[in-house]
XYZ file of C-alpha atoms in Angstrom:
118
model
C -57.137 27.095 -37.086
C -53.524 26.392 -35.271
C -52.303 23.697 -34.155
C -50.313 23.397 -31.315
C -46.634 21.741 -30.089
C -46.723 18.432 -29.362
C -42.984 17.821 -29.011
C -39.953 19.956 -27.897
C -38.039 20.757 -30.299
C -41.967 22.121 -32.588
C -42.903 24.315 -29.097
C -39.299 25.644 -28.639
C -39.611 26.551 -32.273
C -42.673 28.197 -31.994
C -41.643 30.140 -29.566
C -38.717 31.685 -30.375
C -40.530 33.138 -34.163
C -42.488 35.025 -31.851
C -40.383 36.261 -30.064
C -38.515 37.053 -33.493
C -41.809 38.532 -34.744
C -41.093 36.470 -38.341
C -43.751 34.460 -39.740
C -43.811 30.672 -40.600
C -43.017 31.495 -44.381
C -40.903 34.178 -43.576
C -38.229 31.732 -41.921
C -38.855 29.024 -43.579
C -36.869 31.103 -46.803
C -34.604 32.946 -44.791
C -33.565 29.312 -43.890
C -33.858 28.849 -47.382
C -36.641 26.730 -47.515
C -38.483 27.353 -51.509
C -41.536 29.205 -50.779
C -44.328 27.055 -51.929
C -43.939 24.917 -48.618
C -41.630 27.405 -45.650
C -44.768 27.781 -44.358
C -46.599 23.980 -44.666
C -42.293 22.662 -43.193
C -41.818 25.013 -40.651
C -46.108 24.637 -39.848
C -44.438 20.869 -39.748
C -41.656 21.464 -37.199
C -43.923 23.452 -34.636
C -45.933 20.637 -34.317
C -43.722 17.616 -34.501
C -44.957 16.362 -37.451
C -41.242 16.158 -39.037
C -38.219 17.008 -37.100
C -35.418 19.117 -38.815
C -32.377 17.789 -39.073
C -29.089 19.298 -37.080
C -28.625 21.758 -39.879
C -31.850 22.649 -40.187
C -31.793 23.571 -35.842
C -28.803 25.927 -36.987
C -29.955 27.988 -39.388
C -33.055 28.108 -37.821
C -31.425 29.656 -34.500
C -28.062 31.507 -36.230
C -32.007 33.361 -38.017
C -34.004 33.694 -34.389
C -30.673 34.460 -32.657
C -30.973 31.525 -30.297
C -28.051 29.591 -29.496
C -29.328 25.831 -30.757
C -29.119 24.040 -27.655
C -32.467 26.287 -27.091
C -33.704 24.255 -28.580
C -33.663 21.371 -26.974
C -33.581 21.835 -23.921
C -36.470 20.119 -21.955
C -35.349 22.815 -18.465
C -37.601 25.929 -19.261
C -34.837 28.719 -16.409
C -31.943 26.371 -18.232
C -33.585 27.498 -21.904
C -34.865 30.996 -21.166
C -30.668 31.252 -19.158
C -29.132 30.075 -22.596
C -30.626 32.607 -24.324
C -29.820 35.277 -22.322
C -26.662 34.291 -22.268
C -26.765 34.251 -26.134
C -24.034 36.665 -27.173
C -22.833 37.700 -24.536
C -19.071 38.349 -25.685
C -15.901 35.070 -23.997
C -15.090 37.435 -21.046
C -18.304 38.256 -20.167
C -19.847 34.166 -20.515
C -15.871 33.070 -18.464
C -17.703 35.364 -16.329
C -20.887 34.496 -15.489
C -19.074 30.995 -16.181
C -17.000 31.713 -13.042
C -19.737 32.961 -10.482
C -22.046 29.796 -11.102
C -18.529 27.990 -10.139
C -18.347 30.212 -7.364
C -21.940 29.142 -5.873
C -21.193 25.443 -6.338
C -18.555 26.116 -4.668
C -19.944 27.699 -1.633
C -23.092 25.261 -1.626
C -20.823 22.570 -1.887
C -18.696 23.840 1.774
C -22.302 24.412 2.873
C -22.828 20.717 2.755
C -19.764 19.040 3.686
C -20.658 16.472 6.620
C -19.313 17.553 9.986
C -16.805 14.690 9.798
C -17.224 15.097 14.078
C -20.984 14.019 13.485
C -21.940 9.470 13.770
């Protein structure tokens, strides 16, 4: 019986691992853990019993092809946006950033208070 993640990091790690189609033991070996303890260590990260050092989180992110920020992002939609943006070319990221800034600018101008209204 598998335990459910008790931490944000663990939940995100499990989701990314399943998305990548990797077993816990295989993921552990791929990040350099000893084969004998790799499954248990990944399980402890997923259940929140242990939190990995940031360097391990970076290795996990690289193997799972997600940005490390994904593991720590508390907003579900923003976490999914991070995954979608990950791996885009610099020009594509700049285009997305410009679009977001344009949306923000529109929001700011539409909320500008009318000076004639008290």
